Amino acid sequence: MSAMLEDERDDAIRMIRDSAAGIAPRGGDRKRIRALRFQSPGFDPAVWRQMGEQGWIGLRVPEEQGGAGLGMGAFCALAEELGAALAPEPLVHGALSARLLAEAGATGPLERLVAGEALVLTAWQERAGSFDVPGTPEAPRLFLPMADGAQSFLVPLRQGEGFSLILQPAEGADLTLEPTQDGGSFGTLRPRGGETVGTLSAAQMEAALEEAALGTAALLLGVMDQAFAMTLDYLRTRQQFGKPIGSFQALQHRAADLKVQIALGRASVESAAMLCDRADAPAAQRRAAIARAKARAADAALLVTRQAIQLHGGIGYTDEADIGLYLRRAMVLANQFGTAALHRRRFAAAQPEVEA
Amino acid sequence: MTDYNAMTDEDFRAEVRRFVESEYPAHLRNPPHRLHWQEGEEWFRIVQKKGWVAPGWPQELGGMGLDASKQIILIEEYERYGVARLPDHGVIMLGPLLIRFGTEAQRARFLPRILAGEDIWCQGYSEPGAGSDLASLRTEAVLEGDHYVVNGQKIWTTLATDANWIFCLVRTDKSGKKQEGISFLLIDMKSPGVTVRPIINLGLHDEFCEVFFDNVQVPRENLVGEPNKGWSMAKALLGFERIFLGSPRQSAYALSRLRMLAERMGVYDEPEFQERYTKLRCDLEDHKALYETFVAVLRRGEPLGADVSMLKLHQSDLFQRITELMLEIGGENAGLLKPMEGNRDLHPSGQFIEARPTTIYGGSSEIQRGILAKAVLELPG
Ligand SMILES: Cc1cc2nc3c(=O)[nH]c(=O)nc-3n(C[C@H](O)[C@H](O)[C@H](O)COP(=O)(O)OP(=O)(O)OC[C@H]3O[C@@H](n4cnc5c(N)ncnc54)[C@H](O)[C@@H]3O)c2cc1C
């Protein structure tokens, strides 16, 4: 990437962080998040629309198709901010659908989705902890987040080497919901009917899911970063034995170790995003970087949020304390778009060891 | 009266097993959270009829008079069968304290009511400003004539909503060392000025509470032991608490659920899983062996040393690691609020959350490590 392009990229990332702070401030109060928990649909459609107006849902969609045409660096910065703010709006899932609709050339539904007027969820998953898209016609599609707020589902059906994409309206759909730990829900859809809106190759599908995996890693990065910031505040203010608990060396070392994990997570996510934004990067290299980032982010986010509870003591084990919201969000995000173990296997397959 | 201690361990174990298998209510097996009194009272009445409410108390006071190793067998068999823990602070903590430090009148007044399930006790030690640093507690009891006037607040009081009595550590002297101005006081929760506010925990269950005291009058005879000697009395009970919290039960239960989950998720036979699962199994077996060495100390009638902290430290860590693996293999199911497929045994997120506080309560892991470093390893500082 040339120096000029790099500057442009950095500017875009900075701007996106600023605008994220306007809608979903990191340090904002968690009243909005709490009010939406365990309610249907678990997010605020008005905020979804705002996200559309900001150009976030179609951030990765080319400008000529009505998107912002920005790179993964910007998308990950945005996802990180939304993760830190615990925003329940399913941006990564919406963006996945936008990308698939754009690649399939389904202009009508794409327009409404990127405007935030509708939520389209891609119903790709048939097995827990999986990352492949079997595209079985009758198979129930699992783990659709906030599915009761969706207007339609995008169902990939296996066709030869690729997929045909079926758009099925949510109205009248056979959908069951289960609440999730973070106050949202997972829907199970038994697909039927709908209209074909285009076709995709297997490679297109996989690349889109990889971006969603990286976006999820960025969400997790935001979750752990903010949980850690709150924990540091607590270490500085909570007094026991006549001093702030952050003065105890055991806790200082723990905090230092967590900082290392967060730094690794950030470096991993940002370098993977950088590779995605380089047109000349080989697919295998990109795949390895994304796999590494998702595995690191999942493990680190769970570690940091677990330790955040521990370092808060009794108050950390209450529902009243906001720190618990971060643990719950990490629990729900960690295994989405591939578990850490799965991504480590993908890493090993995509980046074979070079003999020394 | 049956002399259970005269039975062989095997016979006693078989007897306990028969009892729970024939009489324990099936719907109460392995409940997902601590039972409230009303949820578990049915079982209490069965235990009461059998005369088994207080395994560790002497028989002349209505207990089973079990020695330490028989008590452990009882606990093991209960746990193996998934017998729920009832609000048991009266039996486990207050009873032994009164037996050791109480007056004849206090024993006669309180012990029978515990055995009858008439009094439910909770433990009021921690305060908002006094957790790990318990000795800095500030809830104050001032002697005025023949009663104490209590003001202050307790927090994290487990199942205080179920209790009608609370045993508290209170400050009765502010002049000297903070440990030396603490007394042990029994407070009727129906007294005017006592308010209980339940706190919803991370498992979204109303298990612990805040308890407020506003000019609560407590008769002088409710003081246990000498004034300002409460700290050392409470400490004397800690050894038993730590061996109880160090029992392999939680980890053993979690490991069996990990296996069920692995089978359900289709990863049980995968080498990667087997490698990690086997390590956890070995950890559990080693833990049981370590636990046995402490049980042997009790069996010889010797006091437990500070090294018992190792048990609680390792047990809670192991329990947490098992549930962390559950979260990993559960895939997206690990994010579900409720058990998978309505099957209580398949609830990775629930188990994971339940394992969190074990490194916080009963002396946090950081505090236990500090005890090991100083009291056992005699490191400087
Ligand atoms: C589920 C649950 C049930 C409970 N039930 C009861 C009950 O029935 N009755 C009752 O009285 N109490 C109860 N407690 C309270 C429990 O004993 C306290 O939570 C515990 O003592 C920790 O105190 P704290 O919460 O104030 O945390 P803090 O003491 O503020 O600790 C915060 C963090 O700092 C660490 N820390 C503190 N001091 C040091 C140090 N010197 N060195 C290194 N690290 C340190 C801690 O380990 C922790 O990680 C319960 C707690 C829980 C979670």
Tab-separated table of N, CA and C in Angstrom, chain A residues 124-243:
chain	number	residue	atom	x	y	z
A	124	TRP	N	-26.989	-19.475	7.348
A	124	TRP	CA	-26.008	-20.372	6.730
A	124	TRP	C	-25.679	-21.595	7.561
A	125	GLN	N	-25.900	-21.479	8.888
A	125	GLN	CA	-25.292	-22.451	9.785
A	125	GLN	C	-26.209	-23.626	10.076
A	126	GLU	N	-25.674	-24.833	9.963
A	126	GLU	CA	-26.499	-26.019	10.203
A	126	GLU	C	-26.021	-26.826	11.394
A	127	ARG	N	-24.848	-26.459	11.945
A	127	ARG	CA	-24.281	-27.208	13.057
A	127	ARG	C	-23.614	-26.253	14.017
A	128	ALA	N	-23.649	-26.568	15.312
A	128	ALA	CA	-22.985	-25.708	16.295
A	128	ALA	C	-21.480	-25.736	16.079
A	129	GLY	N	-20.860	-24.591	16.299
A	129	GLY	CA	-19.396	-24.525	16.246
A	129	GLY	C	-18.817	-24.764	14.865
A	130	SER	N	-19.636	-24.610	13.830
A	130	SER	CA	-19.139	-24.922	12.477
A	130	SER	C	-18.864	-23.648	11.696
A	131	PHE	N	-18.169	-23.821	10.575
A	131	PHE	CA	-17.825	-22.664	9.759
A	131	PHE	C	-18.056	-22.987	8.286
A	132	ASP	N	-18.644	-24.140	8.026
A	132	ASP	CA	-18.894	-24.506	6.631
A	132	ASP	C	-20.369	-24.289	6.308
A	133	VAL	N	-20.654	-24.206	5.037
A	133	VAL	CA	-22.022	-23.929	4.599
A	133	VAL	C	-22.499	-25.109	3.753
A	134	PRO	N	-23.171	-26.081	4.386
A	134	PRO	CA	-23.630	-27.232	3.618
A	134	PRO	C	-24.718	-26.855	2.606
A	135	GLY	N	-25.568	-25.869	2.944
A	135	GLY	CA	-26.615	-25.444	2.011
A	135	GLY	C	-27.680	-26.497	1.765
A	136	THR	N	-27.961	-27.312	2.774
A	136	THR	CA	-28.980	-28.358	2.653
A	136	THR	C	-30.374	-27.728	2.609
A	137	PRO	N	-31.173	-28.059	1.598
A	137	PRO	CA	-32.453	-27.371	1.436
A	137	PRO	C	-33.349	-27.379	2.686
A	138	GLU	N	-33.554	-28.558	3.279
A	138	GLU	CA	-34.540	-28.640	4.360
A	138	GLU	C	-33.944	-28.406	5.744
A	139	ALA	N	-32.613	-28.356	5.835
A	139	ALA	CA	-31.987	-28.368	7.157
A	139	ALA	C	-32.307	-27.097	7.942
A	140	PRO	N	-32.626	-27.258	9.245
A	140	PRO	CA	-32.837	-26.074	10.082
A	140	PRO	C	-31.566	-25.235	10.127
A	141	ARG	N	-31.724	-23.935	10.082
A	141	ARG	CA	-30.598	-23.010	10.160
A	141	ARG	C	-30.547	-22.463	11.584
A	142	LEU	N	-29.342	-22.550	12.165
A	142	LEU	CA	-29.205	-22.322	13.602
A	142	LEU	C	-28.572	-20.973	13.942
A	143	PHE	N	-28.782	-20.568	15.187
A	143	PHE	CA	-28.046	-19.474	15.829
A	143	PHE	C	-28.156	-18.140	15.089
A	144	LEU	N	-29.364	-17.814	14.663
A	144	LEU	CA	-29.595	-16.516	14.023
A	144	LEU	C	-29.843	-15.479	15.114
A	145	PRO	N	-28.921	-14.540	15.293
A	145	PRO	CA	-29.060	-13.610	16.410
A	145	PRO	C	-30.174	-12.600	16.141
A	146	MET	N	-30.899	-12.277	17.177
A	146	MET	CA	-31.950	-11.254	17.092
A	146	MET	C	-32.923	-11.546	15.951
A	147	ALA	N	-33.191	-12.826	15.745
A	147	ALA	CA	-33.958	-13.208	14.562
A	147	ALA	C	-35.376	-12.650	14.575
A	148	ASP	N	-35.900	-12.344	15.759
A	148	ASP	CA	-37.269	-11.806	15.782
A	148	ASP	C	-37.307	-10.344	15.355
A	149	GLY	N	-36.145	-9.758	15.105
A	149	GLY	CA	-36.132	-8.393	14.576
A	149	GLY	C	-35.822	-8.365	13.086
A	150	ALA	N	-35.671	-9.542	12.484
A	150	ALA	CA	-35.317	-9.588	11.058
A	150	ALA	C	-36.566	-9.474	10.194
A	151	GLN	N	-36.394	-8.818	9.046
A	151	GLN	CA	-37.489	-8.753	8.073
A	151	GLN	C	-37.399	-9.914	7.087
A	152	SER	N	-36.185	-10.376	6.839
A	152	SER	CA	-36.045	-11.520	5.942
A	152	SER	C	-34.766	-12.286	6.236
A	153	PHE	N	-34.731	-13.496	5.704
A	153	PHE	CA	-33.565	-14.369	5.873
A	153	PHE	C	-33.003	-14.705	4.508
A	154	LEU	N	-31.684	-14.723	4.460
A	154	LEU	CA	-30.996	-15.066	3.231
A	154	LEU	C	-30.487	-16.495	3.397
A	155	VAL	N	-31.064	-17.407	2.624
A	155	VAL	CA	-30.772	-18.826	2.828
A	155	VAL	C	-29.944	-19.343	1.647
A	156	PRO	N	-28.685	-19.711	1.889
A	156	PRO	CA	-27.889	-20.286	0.807
A	156	PRO	C	-28.265	-21.755	0.587
A	157	LEU	N	-28.505	-22.118	-0.649
A	157	LEU	CA	-28.783	-23.515	-0.990
A	157	LEU	C	-27.678	-23.998	-1.902
A	158	ARG	N	-27.152	-25.163	-1.600
A	158	ARG	CA	-26.068	-25.730	-2.400
A	158	ARG	C	-26.550	-25.950	-3.830
A	159	GLN	N	-25.757	-25.466	-4.791
A	159	GLN	CA	-26.095	-25.692	-6.189
A	159	GLN	C	-24.790	-25.928	-6.939
A	160	GLY	N	-24.539	-27.184	-7.247
A	160	GLY	CA	-23.266	-27.520	-7.886
A	160	GLY	C	-22.123	-27.151	-6.959
A	161	GLU	N	-21.169	-26.395	-7.494
A	161	GLU	CA	-20.018	-25.982	-6.697
A	161	GLU	C	-20.332	-24.766	-5.837
A	162	GLY	N	-21.409	-24.082	-6.153
A	162	GLY	CA	-21.704	-22.841	-5.454
A	162	GLY	C	-23.047	-22.871	-4.745
A	163	PHE	N	-23.659	-21.698	-4.652
A	163	PHE	CA	-24.915	-21.560	-3.915
A	163	PHE	C	-25.895	-20.711	-4.693
A	164	SER	N	-27.164	-21.038	-4.561
A	164	SER	CA	-28.147	-20.043	-4.933
A	164	SER	C	-28.648	-19.418	-3.634
A	165	LEU	N	-28.930	-18.151	-3.706
A	165	LEU	CA	-29.358	-17.435	-2.499
A	165	LEU	C	-30.856	-17.223	-2.540
A	166	ILE	N	-31.524	-17.703	-1.506
A	166	ILE	CA	-32.975	-17.548	-1.413
A	166	ILE	C	-33.273	-16.480	-0.375
A	167	LEU	N	-34.097	-15.547	-0.733
A	167	LEU	CA	-34.531	-14.549	0.252
A	167	LEU	C	-35.921	-14.942	0.732
A	168	GLN	N	-35.997	-15.225	2.026
A	168	GLN	CA	-37.276	-15.673	2.579
A	168	GLN	C	-37.787	-14.638	3.562
A	169	PRO	N	-39.011	-14.128	3.355
A	169	PRO	CA	-39.524	-13.132	4.307
A	169	PRO	C	-39.698	-13.730	5.704
A	170	ALA	N	-39.488	-12.899	6.723
A	170	ALA	CA	-39.629	-13.383	8.099
A	170	ALA	C	-41.086	-13.662	8.418
A	171	GLU	N	-41.954	-12.905	7.775
A	171	GLU	CA	-43.371	-13.094	8.059
A	171	GLU	C	-43.803	-14.496	7.653
A	172	GLY	N	-44.413	-15.190	8.569
A	172	GLY	CA	-44.877	-16.538	8.295
A	172	GLY	C	-43.778	-17.585	8.339
A	173	ALA	N	-42.548	-17.172	8.681
A	173	ALA	CA	-41.441	-18.136	8.718
A	173	ALA	C	-41.578	-19.053	9.928
A	174	ASP	N	-41.068	-20.270	9.792
A	174	ASP	CA	-41.050	-21.213	10.907
A	174	ASP	C	-39.788	-20.940	11.721
A	175	LEU	N	-39.945	-20.147	12.744
A	175	LEU	CA	-38.796	-19.648	13.506
A	175	LEU	C	-39.026	-19.898	14.991
A	176	THR	N	-38.035	-20.480	15.655
A	176	THR	CA	-38.118	-20.591	17.118
A	176	THR	C	-36.948	-19.832	17.725
A	177	LEU	N	-37.164	-19.293	18.923
A	177	LEU	CA	-36.151	-18.440	19.554
A	177	LEU	C	-35.733	-18.994	20.902
A	178	GLU	N	-34.465	-18.825	21.204
A	178	GLU	CA	-33.970	-19.157	22.540
A	178	GLU	C	-33.172	-17.975	23.056
A	179	PRO	N	-33.407	-17.583	24.326
A	179	PRO	CA	-32.648	-16.438	24.856
A	179	PRO	C	-31.171	-16.767	25.016
A	180	THR	N	-30.329	-15.762	24.861
A	180	THR	CA	-28.889	-15.934	25.062
A	180	THR	C	-28.451	-15.202	26.327
A	181	GLN	N	-27.263	-15.550	26.806
A	181	GLN	CA	-26.763	-14.987	28.061
A	181	GLN	C	-26.670	-13.466	28.027
A	182	ASP	N	-26.446	-12.883	26.878
A	182	ASP	CA	-26.285	-11.431	26.820
A	182	ASP	C	-27.607	-10.688	26.672
A	183	GLY	N	-28.727	-11.416	26.747
A	183	GLY	CA	-30.016	-10.745	26.681
A	183	GLY	C	-30.598	-10.704	25.285
A	184	GLY	N	-29.900	-11.244	24.323
A	184	GLY	CA	-30.435	-11.355	22.969
A	184	GLY	C	-31.062	-12.726	22.781
A	185	SER	N	-31.048	-13.202	21.546
A	185	SER	CA	-31.617	-14.520	21.313
A	185	SER	C	-30.956	-15.150	20.097
A	186	PHE	N	-31.097	-16.464	20.028
A	186	PHE	CA	-30.703	-17.208	18.842
A	186	PHE	C	-31.966	-17.812	18.241
A	187	GLY	N	-32.149	-17.607	16.951
A	187	GLY	CA	-33.301	-18.189	16.278
A	187	GLY	C	-32.905	-19.429	15.492
A	188	THR	N	-33.849	-20.359	15.403
A	188	THR	CA	-33.689	-21.513	14.509
A	188	THR	C	-34.756	-21.398	13.429
A	189	LEU	N	-34.310	-21.407	12.195
A	189	LEU	CA	-35.234	-21.229	11.074
A	189	LEU	C	-35.344	-22.539	10.294
A	190	ARG	N	-36.573	-22.957	10.070
A	190	ARG	CA	-36.768	-24.075	9.135
A	190	ARG	C	-37.157	-23.454	7.803
A	191	PRO	N	-36.205	-23.405	6.873
A	191	PRO	CA	-36.432	-22.617	5.665
A	191	PRO	C	-37.523	-23.225	4.784
A	192	ARG	N	-38.301	-22.382	4.196
A	192	ARG	CA	-39.246	-22.832	3.165
A	192	ARG	C	-39.675	-21.618	2.348
A	193	GLY	N	-39.894	-21.860	1.052
A	193	GLY	CA	-40.359	-20.797	0.157
A	193	GLY	C	-39.296	-19.738	-0.069
A	194	GLY	N	-39.737	-18.547	-0.420
A	194	GLY	CA	-38.827	-17.460	-0.705
A	194	GLY	C	-38.444	-17.430	-2.179
A	195	GLU	N	-37.740	-16.352	-2.564
A	195	GLU	CA	-37.373	-16.235	-3.978
A	195	GLU	C	-35.866	-16.214	-4.142
A	196	THR	N	-35.424	-16.734	-5.264
A	196	THR	CA	-33.995	-16.749	-5.552
A	196	THR	C	-33.572	-15.346	-5.970
A	197	VAL	N	-32.516	-14.835	-5.295
A	197	VAL	CA	-32.081	-13.476	-5.629
A	197	VAL	C	-30.717	-13.456	-6.295
A	198	GLY	N	-30.085	-14.599	-6.468
A	198	GLY	CA	-28.784	-14.613	-7.135
A	198	GLY	C	-28.008	-15.869	-6.815
A	199	THR	N	-26.799	-15.923	-7.316
A	199	THR	CA	-25.946	-17.079	-7.042
A	199	THR	C	-24.576	-16.595	-6.583
A	200	LEU	N	-23.874	-17.475	-5.887
A	200	LEU	CA	-22.532	-17.156	-5.374
A	200	LEU	C	-21.638	-18.370	-5.516
A	201	SER	N	-20.347	-18.129	-5.668
A	201	SER	CA	-19.410	-19.249	-5.667
A	201	SER	C	-19.075	-19.619	-4.222
A	202	ALA	N	-18.526	-20.813	-4.046
A	202	ALA	CA	-18.127	-21.254	-2.709
A	202	ALA	C	-17.053	-20.325	-2.149
A	203	ALA	N	-16.161	-19.859	-3.012
A	203	ALA	CA	-15.089	-18.974	-2.553
A	203	ALA	C	-15.646	-17.642	-2.053
A	204	GLN	N	-16.643	-17.132	-2.765
A	204	GLN	CA	-17.273	-15.880	-2.309
A	204	GLN	C	-17.909	-16.065	-0.933
A	205	MET	N	-18.574	-17.203	-0.782
A	205	MET	CA	-19.229	-17.473	0.493
A	205	MET	C	-18.201	-17.550	1.610
A	206	GLU	N	-17.131	-18.274	1.356
A	206	GLU	CA	-16.127	-18.448	2.408
A	206	GLU	C	-15.467	-17.119	2.766
A	207	ALA	N	-15.151	-16.318	1.747
A	207	ALA	CA	-14.512	-15.027	2.021
A	207	ALA	C	-15.440	-14.134	2.843
A	208	ALA	N	-16.718	-14.209	2.566
A	208	ALA	CA	-17.675	-13.381	3.321
A	208	ALA	C	-17.742	-13.835	4.775
A	209	LEU	N	-17.758	-15.143	4.978
A	209	LEU	CA	-17.800	-15.644	6.360
A	209	LEU	C	-16.513	-15.298	7.106
A	210	GLU	N	-15.403	-15.323	6.376
A	210	GLU	CA	-14.133	-14.959	7.021
A	210	GLU	C	-14.172	-13.515	7.504
A	211	GLU	N	-14.729	-12.646	6.678
A	211	GLU	CA	-14.838	-11.255	7.121
A	211	GLU	C	-15.722	-11.138	8.363
A	212	ALA	N	-16.780	-11.940	8.383
A	212	ALA	CA	-17.659	-11.908	9.564
A	212	ALA	C	-16.909	-12.423	10.788
A	213	ALA	N	-16.065	-13.421	10.575
A	213	ALA	CA	-15.267	-13.945	11.698
A	213	ALA	C	-14.320	-12.868	12.212
A	214	LEU	N	-13.706	-12.154	11.295
A	214	LEU	CA	-12.788	-11.087	11.706
A	214	LEU	C	-13.561	-9.945	12.384
A	215	GLY	N	-14.724	-9.632	11.843
A	215	GLY	CA	-15.565	-8.614	12.479
A	215	GLY	C	-15.920	-9.021	13.907
A	216	THR	N	-16.212	-10.309	14.103
A	216	THR	CA	-16.539	-10.805	15.441
A	216	THR	C	-15.326	-10.712	16.357
A	217	ALA	N	-14.148	-10.996	15.800
A	217	ALA	CA	-12.922	-10.845	16.594
A	217	ALA	C	-12.765	-9.392	17.044
A	218	ALA	N	-13.109	-8.462	16.160
A	218	ALA	CA	-13.004	-7.042	16.520
A	218	ALA	C	-14.027	-6.666	17.595
A	219	LEU	N	-15.230	-7.235	17.493
A	219	LEU	CA	-16.220	-7.008	18.559
A	219	LEU	C	-15.654	-7.483	19.899
A	220	LEU	N	-15.053	-8.680	19.879
A	220	LEU	CA	-14.485	-9.250	21.107
A	220	LEU	C	-13.338	-8.394	21.631
A	221	LEU	N	-12.588	-7.831	20.714
A	221	LEU	CA	-11.498	-6.936	21.121
A	221	LEU	C	-12.063	-5.736	21.889
A	222	GLY	N	-13.155	-5.174	21.355
A	222	GLY	CA	-13.786	-4.053	22.049
A	222	GLY	C	-14.316	-4.464	23.416
A	223	VAL	N	-14.930	-5.643	23.467
A	223	VAL	CA	-15.481	-6.138	24.732
A	223	VAL	C	-14.367	-6.247	25.774
A	224	MET	N	-13.257	-6.886	25.395
A	224	MET	CA	-12.206	-7.099	26.408
A	224	MET	C	-11.507	-5.800	26.771
A	225	ASP	N	-11.338	-4.927	25.781
A	225	ASP	CA	-10.660	-3.670	26.030
A	225	ASP	C	-11.432	-2.831	27.046
A	226	GLN	N	-12.739	-2.759	26.845
A	226	GLN	CA	-13.557	-1.952	27.753
A	226	GLN	C	-13.674	-2.628	29.118
A	227	ALA	N	-13.843	-3.941	29.142
A	227	ALA	CA	-13.927	-4.652	30.429
A	227	ALA	C	-12.639	-4.428	31.220
A	228	PHE	N	-11.530	-4.408	30.511
A	228	PHE	CA	-10.242	-4.199	31.175
A	228	PHE	C	-10.138	-2.775	31.707
A	229	ALA	N	-10.575	-1.812	30.912
A	229	ALA	CA	-10.530	-0.413	31.366
A	229	ALA	C	-11.356	-0.239	32.643
A	230	MET	N	-12.530	-0.868	32.661
A	230	MET	CA	-13.387	-0.761	33.847
A	230	MET	C	-12.735	-1.443	35.050
A	231	THR	N	-12.050	-2.539	34.779
A	231	THR	CA	-11.389	-3.268	35.867
A	231	THR	C	-10.217	-2.472	36.423
A	232	LEU	N	-9.479	-1.819	35.532
A	232	LEU	CA	-8.377	-0.968	36.014
A	232	LEU	C	-8.917	0.143	36.911
A	233	ASP	N	-10.032	0.735	36.494
A	233	ASP	CA	-10.653	1.762	37.344
A	233	ASP	C	-10.964	1.190	38.719
A	234	TYR	N	-11.496	-0.036	38.708
A	234	TYR	CA	-11.877	-0.647	39.985
A	234	TYR	C	-10.639	-0.919	40.838
A	235	LEU	N	-9.574	-1.381	40.207
A	235	LEU	CA	-8.336	-1.658	40.950
A	235	LEU	C	-7.777	-0.381	41.572
A	236	ARG	N	-8.041	0.745	40.890
A	236	ARG	CA	-7.531	2.009	41.418
A	236	ARG	C	-8.381	2.549	42.558
A	237	THR	N	-9.670	2.199	42.574
A	237	THR	CA	-10.551	2.839	43.556
A	237	THR	C	-10.937	1.939	44.733
A	238	ARG	N	-11.106	0.638	44.509
A	238	ARG	CA	-11.541	-0.256	45.585
A	238	ARG	C	-10.454	-0.388	46.658
A	239	GLN	N	-10.836	-0.093	47.876
A	239	GLN	CA	-9.874	-0.172	48.969
A	239	GLN	C	-10.112	-1.412	49.821
A	240	GLN	N	-9.044	-2.145	50.127
A	240	GLN	CA	-9.055	-3.188	51.152
A	240	GLN	C	-7.706	-3.119	51.843
A	241	PHE	N	-7.673	-3.476	53.093
A	241	PHE	CA	-6.438	-3.410	53.894
A	241	PHE	C	-5.833	-2.004	53.837
A	242	GLY	N	-6.722	-1.012	53.738
A	242	GLY	CA	-6.255	0.365	53.809
A	242	GLY	C	-5.568	0.890	52.558
A	243	LYS	N	-5.614	0.145	51.464
A	243	LYS	CA	-5.056	0.685	50.215
A	243	LYS	C	-5.863	0.224	49.012
